[in-house]
Amino acid sequence: MTAPPAAGPPTAWATADPYAAALRAGRGPLFLRRADGWLLPLDVERWCARADPVDREVLDRCEGAVLDVGCGPGRLVAELAARGRTVLGIDVCRAAVDRTVRLGGAALRRSVFEPLPGEGRWDSVLLMDGNVGIGGDPRALLERVAALLRPGGLLLAETAPEDVDERVRVRLTDARATAGAPFAWARLGTPALLRYARGWQPEGQWTAGGRRFLALRSRSASSSAEPPNRTAVVSSQRVRKPSGESPVAKR
Ligand SMILES: C[S@@+](CC[C@H](N)C(=O)[O-])C[C@H]1O[C@@H](n2cnc3c(N)ncnc32)[C@H](O)[C@@H]1O
């Protein structure tokens, strides 16, 4: 098995006080700030609200067991759990994981680049709200997502509204305090993500509520792996604890 790509320690989101404070308060302001002063506003209020009709349309497309990568405060995990779906959120930020669990979802404090439950068996992976930017290396992230999905699994990704293809170094800021070291992030429009997704099968793209989405199917293989079920997820959370991480799961 190939080792997950290294994308550096996920310390920025995990340790940024402005992000944790915004999640606890349920509101911003919060931005990603580039060295040249450019600010990308982050929609904390929407992330902390319930899943809206645009989110629900994405969730309607999910197949089988769902892994929400960078689940944030957990509105999508909570909505899927309420629908009775098998779903796990992962996030490097403790405040995000805690909030997801409080909403009734299962969540694990873990980077997407670390070992995860159900590797190679997830039916669907979500990369929403700009999470295609995680790690700042879209090819590495797509490769990692392909390894998490079962062969022929579905990636549902939100892309930038503009046709951009940017690798940036940013810091998290609430416009008063800027926290931590700069970290790598990417912003991709749909055409750019399609360019990086060589070997993936485009399954559809759409725009709703001013947001853009792309569905990609991973390469299928002749052997079909057993899909993960809730028992498998929970038991692997119990047995696979990387040092320093505390899995949190709803039972
Ligand atoms: C742009 S925000 C998206 C928020 C989220 N999708 C929501 O619904 O609220 C990015 C999220 O990804 C998380 N994140 C960043 N790097 C990560 C990594 N390597 N693995 C997992 N999560 C990560 C951050 O902590 C943050 O919650």
mmCIF file of C-alpha atoms and ligand atoms in Angstrom:
data_model
loop_
_atom_site.group_PDB
_atom_site.id
_atom_site.type_symbol
_atom_site.label_atom_id
_atom_site.label_comp_id
_atom_site.label_asym_id
_atom_site.label_seq_id
_atom_site.Cartn_x
_atom_site.Cartn_y
_atom_site.Cartn_z
ATOM 1 C CA MET A 1 0.000 0.000 0.000
ATOM 2 C CA THR A 2 1.344 3.456 -0.843
ATOM 3 C CA ALA A 3 1.966 5.777 2.074
ATOM 4 C CA PRO A 4 -0.307 8.825 2.294
ATOM 5 C CA PRO A 5 1.311 11.915 0.764
ATOM 6 C CA ALA A 6 3.035 14.206 3.224
ATOM 7 C CA ALA A 7 1.418 17.627 3.319
ATOM 8 C CA GLY A 8 3.154 19.029 6.363
ATOM 9 C CA PRO A 9 1.755 19.192 9.861
ATOM 10 C CA PRO A 10 -1.836 20.464 9.898
ATOM 11 C CA THR A 11 -1.037 22.776 12.772
ATOM 12 C CA ALA A 12 -2.394 26.044 11.408
ATOM 13 C CA TRP A 13 -6.115 25.179 11.452
ATOM 14 C CA ALA A 14 -5.609 22.984 14.500
ATOM 15 C CA THR A 15 -3.965 25.654 16.627
ATOM 16 C CA ALA A 16 -5.408 28.893 15.272
ATOM 17 C CA ASP A 17 -7.205 30.665 18.124
ATOM 18 C CA PRO A 18 -9.253 32.899 15.787
ATOM 19 C CA TYR A 19 -10.691 29.809 14.038
ATOM 20 C CA ALA A 20 -11.540 27.981 17.274
ATOM 21 C CA ALA A 21 -12.999 31.197 18.735
ATOM 22 C CA ALA A 22 -15.126 31.786 15.628
ATOM 23 C CA LEU A 23 -16.483 28.225 15.769
ATOM 24 C CA ARG A 24 -17.309 28.585 19.452
ATOM 25 C CA ALA A 25 -19.071 31.905 18.823
ATOM 26 C CA GLY A 26 -20.738 30.600 15.652
ATOM 27 C CA ARG A 27 -19.652 33.665 13.672
ATOM 28 C CA GLY A 28 -16.758 35.522 12.071
ATOM 29 C CA PRO A 29 -15.211 37.683 10.953
ATOM 30 C CA LEU A 30 -12.565 35.208 9.804
ATOM 31 C CA PHE A 31 -10.305 35.365 6.771
ATOM 32 C CA LEU A 32 -7.413 33.666 5.025
ATOM 33 C CA ARG A 33 -4.803 36.369 4.564
ATOM 34 C CA ARG A 34 -2.032 36.282 1.970
ATOM 35 C CA ALA A 35 1.323 37.974 2.615
ATOM 36 C CA ASP A 36 0.345 40.787 0.207
ATOM 37 C CA GLY A 37 -2.677 41.600 2.382
ATOM 38 C CA TRP A 38 -5.311 39.982 0.129
ATOM 39 C CA LEU A 39 -8.166 38.627 2.294
ATOM 40 C CA LEU A 40 -10.457 35.678 1.543
ATOM 41 C CA PRO A 41 -13.545 35.849 3.795
ATOM 42 C CA LEU A 42 -14.554 32.527 5.400
ATOM 43 C CA ASP A 43 -18.283 31.900 5.793
ATOM 44 C CA VAL A 44 -18.259 30.797 9.421
ATOM 45 C CA GLU A 45 -21.920 31.730 9.986
ATOM 46 C CA ARG A 46 -23.028 29.403 7.172
ATOM 47 C CA TRP A 47 -20.711 26.618 8.347
ATOM 48 C CA CYS A 48 -22.199 26.888 11.864
ATOM 49 C CA ALA A 49 -25.808 26.960 10.634
ATOM 50 C CA ARG A 50 -27.889 23.948 9.622
ATOM 51 C CA ALA A 51 -27.388 22.431 6.172
ATOM 52 C CA ASP A 52 -29.190 24.684 3.686
ATOM 53 C CA PRO A 53 -30.995 23.645 0.469
ATOM 54 C CA VAL A 54 -27.765 23.944 -1.559
ATOM 55 C CA ASP A 55 -25.944 21.651 0.894
ATOM 56 C CA ARG A 56 -28.858 19.227 0.934
ATOM 57 C CA GLU A 57 -28.793 18.946 -2.862
ATOM 58 C CA VAL A 58 -25.128 17.898 -2.608
ATOM 59 C CA LEU A 59 -25.926 15.416 0.156
ATOM 60 C CA ASP A 60 -28.738 13.930 -1.956
ATOM 61 C CA ARG A 61 -26.020 12.841 -4.405
ATOM 62 C CA CYS A 62 -23.951 11.003 -1.770
ATOM 63 C CA GLU A 63 -23.773 7.254 -2.118
ATOM 64 C CA GLY A 64 -23.398 4.745 0.739
ATOM 65 C CA ALA A 65 -20.982 5.533 3.553
ATOM 66 C CA VAL A 66 -19.737 9.127 3.517
ATOM 67 C CA LEU A 67 -16.463 10.642 4.747
ATOM 68 C CA ASP A 68 -16.609 14.445 5.195
ATOM 69 C CA VAL A 69 -13.000 15.676 4.937
ATOM 70 C CA GLY A 70 -12.461 18.941 6.836
ATOM 71 C CA CYS A 71 -15.966 18.716 8.311
ATOM 72 C CA GLY A 72 -15.608 21.935 10.310
ATOM 73 C CA PRO A 73 -18.404 22.433 12.824
ATOM 74 C CA GLY A 74 -20.322 19.547 11.304
ATOM 75 C CA ARG A 75 -23.546 20.710 9.645
ATOM 76 C CA LEU A 76 -23.187 18.159 6.815
ATOM 77 C CA VAL A 77 -22.264 15.268 9.094
ATOM 78 C CA ALA A 78 -25.245 16.115 11.318
ATOM 79 C CA GLU A 79 -27.634 16.288 8.361
ATOM 80 C CA LEU A 80 -26.461 12.935 6.972
ATOM 81 C CA ALA A 81 -26.599 11.328 10.423
ATOM 82 C CA ALA A 82 -30.164 12.620 10.820
ATOM 83 C CA ARG A 83 -30.980 10.898 7.522
ATOM 84 C CA GLY A 84 -29.693 7.648 9.007
ATOM 85 C CA ARG A 85 -26.613 7.536 6.791
ATOM 86 C CA THR A 86 -23.232 6.116 7.805
ATOM 87 C CA VAL A 87 -21.046 9.208 7.984
ATOM 88 C CA LEU A 88 -17.795 10.252 9.625
ATOM 89 C CA GLY A 89 -16.378 13.763 9.772
ATOM 90 C CA ILE A 90 -12.665 14.344 10.144
ATOM 91 C CA ASP A 91 -11.019 17.619 11.026
ATOM 92 C CA VAL A 92 -7.734 18.733 12.555
ATOM 93 C CA CYS A 93 -9.434 21.346 14.748
ATOM 94 C CA ARG A 94 -10.652 20.174 18.142
ATOM 95 C CA ALA A 95 -13.379 22.847 18.374
ATOM 96 C CA ALA A 96 -14.734 21.656 14.996
ATOM 97 C CA VAL A 97 -14.799 18.015 16.062
ATOM 98 C CA ASP A 98 -16.387 18.836 19.425
ATOM 99 C CA ARG A 99 -19.130 20.847 17.741
ATOM 100 C CA THR A 100 -19.807 18.096 15.196
ATOM 101 C CA VAL A 101 -20.208 15.554 17.974
ATOM 102 C CA ARG A 102 -22.507 17.926 19.906
ATOM 103 C CA LEU A 103 -24.719 18.123 16.801
ATOM 104 C CA GLY A 104 -25.093 14.337 16.897
ATOM 105 C CA GLY A 105 -22.489 13.373 14.288
ATOM 106 C CA ALA A 106 -19.495 11.038 14.467
ATOM 107 C CA ALA A 107 -16.197 12.849 14.105
ATOM 108 C CA LEU A 108 -12.524 12.198 14.512
ATOM 109 C CA ARG A 109 -9.713 14.681 15.125
ATOM 110 C CA ARG A 110 -7.382 13.610 12.361
ATOM 111 C CA SER A 111 -5.721 14.995 9.240
ATOM 112 C CA VAL A 112 -6.835 13.578 5.908
ATOM 113 C CA PHE A 113 -3.177 12.692 5.355
ATOM 114 C CA GLU A 114 -3.020 10.479 8.456
ATOM 115 C CA PRO A 115 -4.303 6.887 8.685
ATOM 116 C CA LEU A 116 -8.108 6.846 8.731
ATOM 117 C CA PRO A 117 -10.826 4.261 9.370
ATOM 118 C CA GLY A 118 -12.243 2.500 6.323
ATOM 119 C CA GLU A 119 -9.409 3.423 3.928
ATOM 120 C CA GLY A 120 -10.222 2.257 0.408
ATOM 121 C CA ARG A 121 -13.838 1.485 1.354
ATOM 122 C CA TRP A 122 -15.697 4.814 1.550
ATOM 123 C CA ASP A 123 -18.470 5.140 -1.041
ATOM 124 C CA SER A 124 -18.422 8.953 -1.047
ATOM 125 C CA VAL A 125 -16.013 11.670 0.072
ATOM 126 C CA LEU A 126 -17.008 15.317 0.567
ATOM 127 C CA LEU A 127 -14.613 18.230 0.018
ATOM 128 C CA MET A 128 -16.908 21.189 0.654
ATOM 129 C CA ASP A 129 -16.546 24.903 1.357
ATOM 130 C CA GLY A 130 -13.183 25.266 -0.374
ATOM 131 C CA ASN A 131 -11.679 22.115 1.115
ATOM 132 C CA VAL A 132 -10.120 21.203 -2.244
ATOM 133 C CA GLY A 133 -7.535 23.686 -0.943
ATOM 134 C CA ILE A 134 -6.442 21.468 1.968
ATOM 135 C CA GLY A 135 -2.669 20.959 1.911
ATOM 136 C CA GLY A 136 -2.178 23.364 -1.013
ATOM 137 C CA ASP A 137 -1.408 20.525 -3.423
ATOM 138 C CA PRO A 138 -4.562 19.456 -5.326
ATOM 139 C CA ARG A 139 -2.878 16.459 -7.006
ATOM 140 C CA ALA A 140 -1.727 15.047 -3.657
ATOM 141 C CA LEU A 141 -5.165 15.608 -2.140
ATOM 142 C CA LEU A 142 -6.933 13.898 -5.059
ATOM 143 C CA GLU A 143 -4.517 10.974 -4.811
ATOM 144 C CA ARG A 144 -5.229 10.695 -1.094
ATOM 145 C CA VAL A 145 -9.015 10.879 -1.648
ATOM 146 C CA ALA A 146 -8.765 8.152 -4.311
ATOM 147 C CA ALA A 147 -7.032 5.941 -1.745
ATOM 148 C CA LEU A 148 -9.812 6.584 0.782
ATOM 149 C CA LEU A 149 -12.623 5.783 -1.660
ATOM 150 C CA ARG A 150 -13.583 2.310 -2.799
ATOM 151 C CA PRO A 151 -12.778 1.742 -6.475
ATOM 152 C CA GLY A 152 -15.474 3.602 -8.410
ATOM 153 C CA GLY A 153 -16.321 5.768 -5.368
ATOM 154 C CA LEU A 154 -17.695 9.292 -5.609
ATOM 155 C CA LEU A 155 -15.990 12.583 -4.743
ATOM 156 C CA LEU A 156 -18.292 15.573 -4.307
ATOM 157 C CA ALA A 157 -16.220 18.753 -4.310
ATOM 158 C CA GLU A 158 -17.082 22.425 -4.059
ATOM 159 C CA THR A 159 -14.964 24.619 -6.305
ATOM 160 C CA ALA A 160 -14.344 28.362 -6.319
ATOM 161 C CA PRO A 161 -17.009 30.432 -8.091
ATOM 162 C CA GLU A 162 -14.274 31.945 -10.319
ATOM 163 C CA ASP A 163 -12.072 30.034 -12.761
ATOM 164 C CA VAL A 164 -8.942 30.240 -10.604
ATOM 165 C CA ASP A 165 -5.998 27.901 -10.111
ATOM 166 C CA GLU A 166 -4.019 29.321 -7.208
ATOM 167 C CA ARG A 167 -1.527 27.889 -4.751
ATOM 168 C CA VAL A 168 -1.169 30.356 -1.934
ATOM 169 C CA ARG A 169 0.474 30.684 1.453
ATOM 170 C CA VAL A 170 -1.996 32.121 3.913
ATOM 171 C CA ARG A 171 -2.624 32.742 7.598
ATOM 172 C CA LEU A 172 -5.901 32.624 9.482
ATOM 173 C CA THR A 173 -6.988 35.976 10.845
ATOM 174 C CA ASP A 174 -10.012 37.640 12.397
ATOM 175 C CA ALA A 175 -8.617 40.940 11.072
ATOM 176 C CA ARG A 176 -7.314 41.770 14.569
ATOM 177 C CA ALA A 177 -5.122 38.799 15.513
ATOM 178 C CA THR A 178 -3.275 36.772 12.889
ATOM 179 C CA ALA A 179 -2.455 33.324 14.158
ATOM 180 C CA GLY A 180 0.356 30.914 13.513
ATOM 181 C CA ALA A 181 2.748 30.354 10.675
ATOM 182 C CA PRO A 182 1.663 30.681 7.060
ATOM 183 C CA PHE A 183 0.407 27.443 5.537
ATOM 184 C CA ALA A 184 -0.230 26.143 2.021
ATOM 185 C CA TRP A 185 -3.733 26.418 0.601
ATOM 186 C CA ALA A 186 -5.172 26.171 -2.913
ATOM 187 C CA ARG A 187 -8.139 27.793 -4.646
ATOM 188 C CA LEU A 188 -9.501 25.958 -7.649
ATOM 189 C CA GLY A 189 -12.341 26.621 -10.027
ATOM 190 C CA THR A 190 -14.078 23.712 -11.739
ATOM 191 C CA PRO A 191 -11.880 23.758 -14.905
ATOM 192 C CA ALA A 192 -8.722 23.624 -12.770
ATOM 193 C CA LEU A 193 -9.986 20.745 -10.623
ATOM 194 C CA LEU A 194 -10.930 18.852 -13.784
ATOM 195 C CA ARG A 195 -7.368 19.356 -15.092
ATOM 196 C CA TYR A 196 -5.890 17.877 -11.902
ATOM 197 C CA ALA A 197 -8.378 15.000 -11.852
ATOM 198 C CA ARG A 198 -6.678 12.875 -14.475
ATOM 199 C CA GLY A 199 -7.946 9.282 -14.189
ATOM 200 C CA TRP A 200 -11.212 10.412 -12.559
ATOM 201 C CA GLN A 201 -14.538 10.241 -14.383
ATOM 202 C CA PRO A 202 -16.510 13.544 -14.334
ATOM 203 C CA GLU A 203 -20.057 12.758 -13.200
ATOM 204 C CA GLY A 204 -21.541 16.230 -13.314
ATOM 205 C CA GLN A 205 -21.031 19.851 -12.398
ATOM 206 C CA TRP A 206 -23.587 22.364 -11.212
ATOM 207 C CA THR A 207 -24.050 25.793 -9.686
ATOM 208 C CA ALA A 208 -26.549 26.533 -6.905
ATOM 209 C CA GLY A 209 -26.929 29.543 -4.648
ATOM 210 C CA GLY A 210 -23.818 31.109 -6.185
ATOM 211 C CA ARG A 211 -21.717 28.042 -5.257
ATOM 212 C CA ARG A 212 -20.125 25.595 -7.717
ATOM 213 C CA PHE A 213 -19.768 21.844 -7.423
ATOM 214 C CA LEU A 214 -18.147 18.966 -9.250
ATOM 215 C CA ALA A 215 -18.794 15.230 -8.923
ATOM 216 C CA LEU A 216 -15.907 12.913 -9.850
ATOM 217 C CA ARG A 217 -15.845 9.131 -9.841
ATOM 218 C CA SER A 218 -12.608 7.355 -8.996
ATOM 219 C CA ARG A 219 -11.133 4.668 -11.176
ATOM 220 C CA SER A 220 -12.965 1.400 -10.747
ATOM 221 C CA ALA A 221 -11.253 -1.943 -10.270
ATOM 222 C CA SER A 222 -12.439 -5.461 -10.974
ATOM 223 C CA SER A 223 -12.230 -6.396 -7.290
ATOM 224 C CA SER A 224 -14.991 -4.851 -5.174
ATOM 225 C CA ALA A 225 -14.127 -4.044 -1.583
ATOM 226 C CA GLU A 226 -16.641 -4.460 1.199
ATOM 227 C CA PRO A 227 -18.195 -1.062 2.011
ATOM 228 C CA PRO A 228 -17.505 0.293 5.493
ATOM 229 C CA ASN A 229 -20.422 0.125 7.874
ATOM 230 C CA ARG A 230 -20.979 1.923 11.170
ATOM 231 C CA THR A 231 -19.529 -0.950 13.188
ATOM 232 C CA ALA A 232 -16.350 -0.970 11.113
ATOM 233 C CA VAL A 233 -15.955 2.796 11.494
ATOM 234 C CA VAL A 234 -16.430 2.802 15.226
ATOM 235 C CA SER A 235 -14.217 -0.208 15.871
ATOM 236 C CA SER A 236 -11.375 1.192 13.772
ATOM 237 C CA GLN A 237 -11.664 4.458 15.692
ATOM 238 C CA ARG A 238 -11.109 2.450 18.857
ATOM 239 C CA VAL A 239 -8.091 0.559 17.608
ATOM 240 C CA ARG A 240 -6.309 3.172 15.491
ATOM 241 C CA LYS A 241 -5.278 6.039 17.689
ATOM 242 C CA PRO A 242 -2.237 7.896 16.386
ATOM 243 C CA SER A 243 -0.237 9.307 19.253
ATOM 244 C CA GLY A 244 -1.520 12.619 20.563
ATOM 245 C CA GLU A 245 -4.889 12.304 18.834
ATOM 246 C CA SER A 246 -8.132 11.717 20.664
ATOM 247 C CA PRO A 247 -10.819 10.218 18.474
ATOM 248 C CA VAL A 248 -14.263 11.458 19.391
ATOM 249 C CA ALA A 249 -17.217 9.524 18.152
ATOM 250 C CA LYS A 250 -20.909 9.393 18.703
ATOM 251 C CA ARG A 251 -21.865 5.882 19.645
HETATM 252 C C1 LIG B 1 -12.496 25.979 4.631
HETATM 253 S S1 LIG B 1 -12.861 25.203 6.163
HETATM 254 C C2 LIG B 1 -14.320 24.264 5.733
HETATM 255 C C3 LIG B 1 -15.310 24.074 6.842
HETATM 256 C C4 LIG B 1 -16.340 22.980 6.715
HETATM 257 N N1 LIG B 1 -16.408 22.251 5.489
HETATM 258 C C5 LIG B 1 -17.701 23.282 7.279
HETATM 259 O O1 LIG B 1 -18.654 22.723 6.863
HETATM 260 O O2 LIG B 1 -17.786 24.068 8.200
HETATM 261 C C6 LIG B 1 -11.569 23.960 6.165
HETATM 262 C C7 LIG B 1 -11.694 22.924 7.264
HETATM 263 O O3 LIG B 1 -10.748 21.889 6.978
HETATM 264 C C8 LIG B 1 -10.030 21.576 8.149
HETATM 265 N N2 LIG B 1 -8.695 21.069 7.745
HETATM 266 C C9 LIG B 1 -7.622 21.783 7.333
HETATM 267 N N3 LIG B 1 -6.611 20.961 7.015
HETATM 268 C C10 LIG B 1 -7.056 19.695 7.217
HETATM 269 C C11 LIG B 1 -6.473 18.407 7.065
HETATM 270 N N4 LIG B 1 -5.209 18.241 6.635
HETATM 271 N N5 LIG B 1 -7.233 17.313 7.358
HETATM 272 C C12 LIG B 1 -8.519 17.463 7.804
HETATM 273 N N6 LIG B 1 -9.114 18.658 7.980
HETATM 274 C C13 LIG B 1 -8.392 19.759 7.694
HETATM 275 C C14 LIG B 1 -9.994 22.870 8.942
HETATM 276 O O4 LIG B 1 -9.769 22.675 10.317
HETATM 277 C C15 LIG B 1 -11.365 23.453 8.635
HETATM 278 O O5 LIG B 1 -12.341 23.029 9.564
#
